[in-house]
PDB file of C-alpha atoms and ligand atoms in Angstrom:
ATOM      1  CA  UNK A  60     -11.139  -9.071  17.223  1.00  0.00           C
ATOM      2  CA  UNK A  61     -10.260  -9.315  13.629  1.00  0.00           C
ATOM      3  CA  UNK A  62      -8.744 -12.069  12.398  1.00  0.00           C
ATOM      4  CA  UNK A  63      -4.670 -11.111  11.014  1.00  0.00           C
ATOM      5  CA  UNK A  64      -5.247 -13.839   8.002  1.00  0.00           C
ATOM      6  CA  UNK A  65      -8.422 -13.018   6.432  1.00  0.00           C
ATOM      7  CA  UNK A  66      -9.839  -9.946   8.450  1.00  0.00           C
ATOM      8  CA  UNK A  67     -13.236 -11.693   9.425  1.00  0.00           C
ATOM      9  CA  UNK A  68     -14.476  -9.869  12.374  1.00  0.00           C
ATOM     10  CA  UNK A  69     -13.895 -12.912  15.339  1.00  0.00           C
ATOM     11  CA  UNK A  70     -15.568 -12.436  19.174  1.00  0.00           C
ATOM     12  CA  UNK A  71     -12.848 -11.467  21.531  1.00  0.00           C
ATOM     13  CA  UNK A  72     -13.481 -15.094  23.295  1.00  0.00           C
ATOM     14  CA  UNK A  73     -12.476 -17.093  20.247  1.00  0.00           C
ATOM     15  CA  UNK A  74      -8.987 -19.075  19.931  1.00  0.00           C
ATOM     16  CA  UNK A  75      -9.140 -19.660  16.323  1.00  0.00           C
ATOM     17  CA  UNK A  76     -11.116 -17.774  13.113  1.00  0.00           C
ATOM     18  CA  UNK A  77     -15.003 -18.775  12.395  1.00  0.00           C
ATOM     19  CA  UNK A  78     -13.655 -18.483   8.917  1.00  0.00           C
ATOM     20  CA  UNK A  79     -10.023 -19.764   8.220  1.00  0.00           C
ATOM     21  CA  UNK A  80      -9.093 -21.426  11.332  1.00  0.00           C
ATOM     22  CA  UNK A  81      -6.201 -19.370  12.121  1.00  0.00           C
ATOM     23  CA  UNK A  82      -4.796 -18.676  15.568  1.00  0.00           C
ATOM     24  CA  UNK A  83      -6.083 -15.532  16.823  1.00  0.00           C
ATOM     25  CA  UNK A  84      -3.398 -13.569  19.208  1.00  0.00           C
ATOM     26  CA  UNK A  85      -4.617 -11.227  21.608  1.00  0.00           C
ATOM     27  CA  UNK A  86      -1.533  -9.050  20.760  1.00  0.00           C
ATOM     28  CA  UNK A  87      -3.905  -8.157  17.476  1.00  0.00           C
ATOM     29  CA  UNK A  88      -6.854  -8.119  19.284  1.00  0.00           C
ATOM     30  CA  UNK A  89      -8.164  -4.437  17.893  1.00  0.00           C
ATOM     31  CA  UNK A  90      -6.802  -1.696  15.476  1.00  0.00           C
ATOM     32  CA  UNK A  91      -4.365   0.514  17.030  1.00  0.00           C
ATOM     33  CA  UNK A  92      -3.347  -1.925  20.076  1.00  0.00           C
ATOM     34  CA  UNK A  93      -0.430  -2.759  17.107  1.00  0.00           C
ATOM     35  CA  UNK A  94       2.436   0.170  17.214  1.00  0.00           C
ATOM     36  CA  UNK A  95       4.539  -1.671  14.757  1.00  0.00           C
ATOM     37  CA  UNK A  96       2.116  -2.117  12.298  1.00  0.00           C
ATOM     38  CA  UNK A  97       0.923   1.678  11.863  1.00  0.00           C
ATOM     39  CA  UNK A  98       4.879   3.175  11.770  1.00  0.00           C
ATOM     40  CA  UNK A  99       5.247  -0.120   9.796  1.00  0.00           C
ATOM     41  CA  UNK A 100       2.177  -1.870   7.843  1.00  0.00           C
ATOM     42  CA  UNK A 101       3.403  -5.032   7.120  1.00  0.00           C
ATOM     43  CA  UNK A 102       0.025  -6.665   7.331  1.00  0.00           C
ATOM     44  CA  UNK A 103      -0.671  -4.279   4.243  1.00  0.00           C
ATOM     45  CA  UNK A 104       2.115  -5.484   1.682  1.00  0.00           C
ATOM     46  CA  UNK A 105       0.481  -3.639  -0.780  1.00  0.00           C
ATOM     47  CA  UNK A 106       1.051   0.019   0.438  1.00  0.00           C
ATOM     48  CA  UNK A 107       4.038  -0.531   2.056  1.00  0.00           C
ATOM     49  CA  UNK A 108       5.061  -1.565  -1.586  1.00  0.00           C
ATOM     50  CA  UNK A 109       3.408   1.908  -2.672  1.00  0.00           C
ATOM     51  CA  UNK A 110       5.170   3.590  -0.330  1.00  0.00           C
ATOM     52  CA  UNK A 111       8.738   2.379  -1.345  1.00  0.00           C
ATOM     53  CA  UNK A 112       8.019   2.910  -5.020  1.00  0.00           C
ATOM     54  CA  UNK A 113       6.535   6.482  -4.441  1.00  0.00           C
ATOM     55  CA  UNK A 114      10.050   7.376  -2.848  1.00  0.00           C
ATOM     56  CA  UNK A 115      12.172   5.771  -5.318  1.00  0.00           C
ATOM     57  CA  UNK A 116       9.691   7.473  -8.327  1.00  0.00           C
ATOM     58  CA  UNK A 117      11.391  10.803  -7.239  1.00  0.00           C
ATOM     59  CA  UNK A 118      14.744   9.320  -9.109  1.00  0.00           C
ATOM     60  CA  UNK A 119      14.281  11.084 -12.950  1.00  0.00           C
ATOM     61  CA  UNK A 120      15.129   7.571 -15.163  1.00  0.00           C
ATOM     62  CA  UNK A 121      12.828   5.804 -13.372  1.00  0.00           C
ATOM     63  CA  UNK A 122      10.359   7.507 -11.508  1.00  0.00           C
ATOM     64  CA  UNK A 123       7.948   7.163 -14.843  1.00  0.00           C
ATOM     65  CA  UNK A 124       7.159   3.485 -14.295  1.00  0.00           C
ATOM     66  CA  UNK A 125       7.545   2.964 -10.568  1.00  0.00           C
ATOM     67  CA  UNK A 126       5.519   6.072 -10.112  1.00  0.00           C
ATOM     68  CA  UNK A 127       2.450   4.474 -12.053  1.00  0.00           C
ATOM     69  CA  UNK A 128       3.102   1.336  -9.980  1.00  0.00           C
ATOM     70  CA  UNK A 129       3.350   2.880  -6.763  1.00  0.00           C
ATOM     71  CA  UNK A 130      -0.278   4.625  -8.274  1.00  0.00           C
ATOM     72  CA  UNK A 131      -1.417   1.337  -8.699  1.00  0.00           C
ATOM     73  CA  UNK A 132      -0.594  -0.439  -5.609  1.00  0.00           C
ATOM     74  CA  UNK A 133      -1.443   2.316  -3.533  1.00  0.00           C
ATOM     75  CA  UNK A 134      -4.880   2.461  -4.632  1.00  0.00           C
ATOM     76  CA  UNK A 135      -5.249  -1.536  -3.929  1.00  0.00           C
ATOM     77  CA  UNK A 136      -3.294  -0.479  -0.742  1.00  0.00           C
ATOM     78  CA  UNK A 137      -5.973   1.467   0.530  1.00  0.00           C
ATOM     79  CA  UNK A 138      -8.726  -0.463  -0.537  1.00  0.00           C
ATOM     80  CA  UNK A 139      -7.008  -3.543   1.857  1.00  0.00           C
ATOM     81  CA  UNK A 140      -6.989  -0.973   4.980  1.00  0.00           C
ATOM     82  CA  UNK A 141     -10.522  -0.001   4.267  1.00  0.00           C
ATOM     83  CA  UNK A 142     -11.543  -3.790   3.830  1.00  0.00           C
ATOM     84  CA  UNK A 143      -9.416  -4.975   6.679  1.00  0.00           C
ATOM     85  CA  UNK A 144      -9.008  -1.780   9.047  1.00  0.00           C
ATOM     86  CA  UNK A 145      -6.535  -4.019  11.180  1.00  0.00           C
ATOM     87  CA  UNK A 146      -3.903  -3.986   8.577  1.00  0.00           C
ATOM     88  CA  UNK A 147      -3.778  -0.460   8.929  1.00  0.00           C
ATOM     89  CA  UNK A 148      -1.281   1.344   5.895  1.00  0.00           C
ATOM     90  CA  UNK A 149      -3.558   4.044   5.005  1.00  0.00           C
ATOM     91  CA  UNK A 150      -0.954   6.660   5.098  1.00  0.00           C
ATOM     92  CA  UNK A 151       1.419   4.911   3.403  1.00  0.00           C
ATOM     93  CA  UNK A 152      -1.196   3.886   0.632  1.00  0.00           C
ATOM     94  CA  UNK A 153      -1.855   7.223   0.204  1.00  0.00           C
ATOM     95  CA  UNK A 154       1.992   8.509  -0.295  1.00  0.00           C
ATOM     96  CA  UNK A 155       2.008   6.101  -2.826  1.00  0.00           C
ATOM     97  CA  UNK A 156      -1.124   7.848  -4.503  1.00  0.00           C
ATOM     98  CA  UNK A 157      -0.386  11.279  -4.613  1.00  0.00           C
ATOM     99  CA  UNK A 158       3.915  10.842  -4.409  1.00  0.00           C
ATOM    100  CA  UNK A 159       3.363   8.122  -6.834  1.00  0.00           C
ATOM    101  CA  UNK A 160       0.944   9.659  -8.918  1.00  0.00           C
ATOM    102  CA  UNK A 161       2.406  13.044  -9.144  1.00  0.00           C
ATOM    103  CA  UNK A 162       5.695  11.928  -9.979  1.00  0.00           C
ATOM    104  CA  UNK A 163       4.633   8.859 -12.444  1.00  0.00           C
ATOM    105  CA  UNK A 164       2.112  11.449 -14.408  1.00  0.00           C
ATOM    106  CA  UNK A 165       5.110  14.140 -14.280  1.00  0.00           C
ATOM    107  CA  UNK A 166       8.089  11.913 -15.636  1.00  0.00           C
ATOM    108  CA  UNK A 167       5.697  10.206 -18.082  1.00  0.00           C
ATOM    109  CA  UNK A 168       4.602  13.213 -19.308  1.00  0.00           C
ATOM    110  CA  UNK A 169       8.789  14.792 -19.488  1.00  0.00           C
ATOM    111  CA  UNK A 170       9.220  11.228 -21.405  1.00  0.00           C
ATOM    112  CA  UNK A 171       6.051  11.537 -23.995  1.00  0.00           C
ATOM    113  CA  UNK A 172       7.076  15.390 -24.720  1.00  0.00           C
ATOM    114  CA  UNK A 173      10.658  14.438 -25.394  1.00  0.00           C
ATOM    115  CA  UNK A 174       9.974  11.920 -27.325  1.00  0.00           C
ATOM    116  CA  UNK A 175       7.668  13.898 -29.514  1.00  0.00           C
ATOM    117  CA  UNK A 176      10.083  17.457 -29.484  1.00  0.00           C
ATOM    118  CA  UNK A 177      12.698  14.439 -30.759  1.00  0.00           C
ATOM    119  CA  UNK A 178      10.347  13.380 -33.340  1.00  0.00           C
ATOM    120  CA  UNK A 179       9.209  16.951 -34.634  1.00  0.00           C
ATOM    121  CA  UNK A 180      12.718  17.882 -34.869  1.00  0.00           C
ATOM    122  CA  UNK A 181      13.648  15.442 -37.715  1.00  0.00           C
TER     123      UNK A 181
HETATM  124 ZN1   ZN B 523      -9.558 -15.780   9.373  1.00  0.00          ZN
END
């Protein structure tokens, strides 16, 4: 099993983590034995995060900056579920990456041509 704390891969047989000592629950004994945490990937703050901001980036007066955040984290989102496969989030990691993206780049964009038709107009 993989250990929930700092993903070091532990034998099934073992109580506590080779590595960090923590208690090892058989109720996180191997990927996808975890419902909650693949509707839900709390063990992968990060793209959860991404996935929130990539939702809220669709709102026009702020989508520009939590777009490039929700960019951000999702890209350290899905480098945690490829590092630790256990904490699962890769979907949400990557709605953060393309919602995120697409709508951070977009609003950005709106915000830099505005501000330059604004400045050409004077
Ligand atoms: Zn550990």
């Amino acid at each position: 099993m993989f250990c929930p704390k700092c993903g070091t891969e532990n034998s099934d047989a073992n109580f506590k983590c080779t590595k960090c000592k923590q208690t090892l629950k058989t109720v996180t004994a191997s990927a996808g034995s975890d419902p909650i945490s693949t509707i839900i990937p709390y063990k992968n703050a990060k793209a959860l995060i991404a996935y929130y901001l990539a939702v809220f980036s669709i709102i026009p007066c702020i989508g520009s900056p939590l777009g490039i955040a929700a960019l951000v984290l999702g890209i350290m989102g899905l480098k945690q579920a490829k590092e630790h496969p256990e904490a699962k989030g890769k979907v949400h990691a990557w709605i953060g990456v393309l919602v995120g993206g697409l709508f951070g780049v977009v609003y950005t964009g709106l915000i830099i041509f505005g501000i330059v038709t604004a400045v050409l107009k004077k």
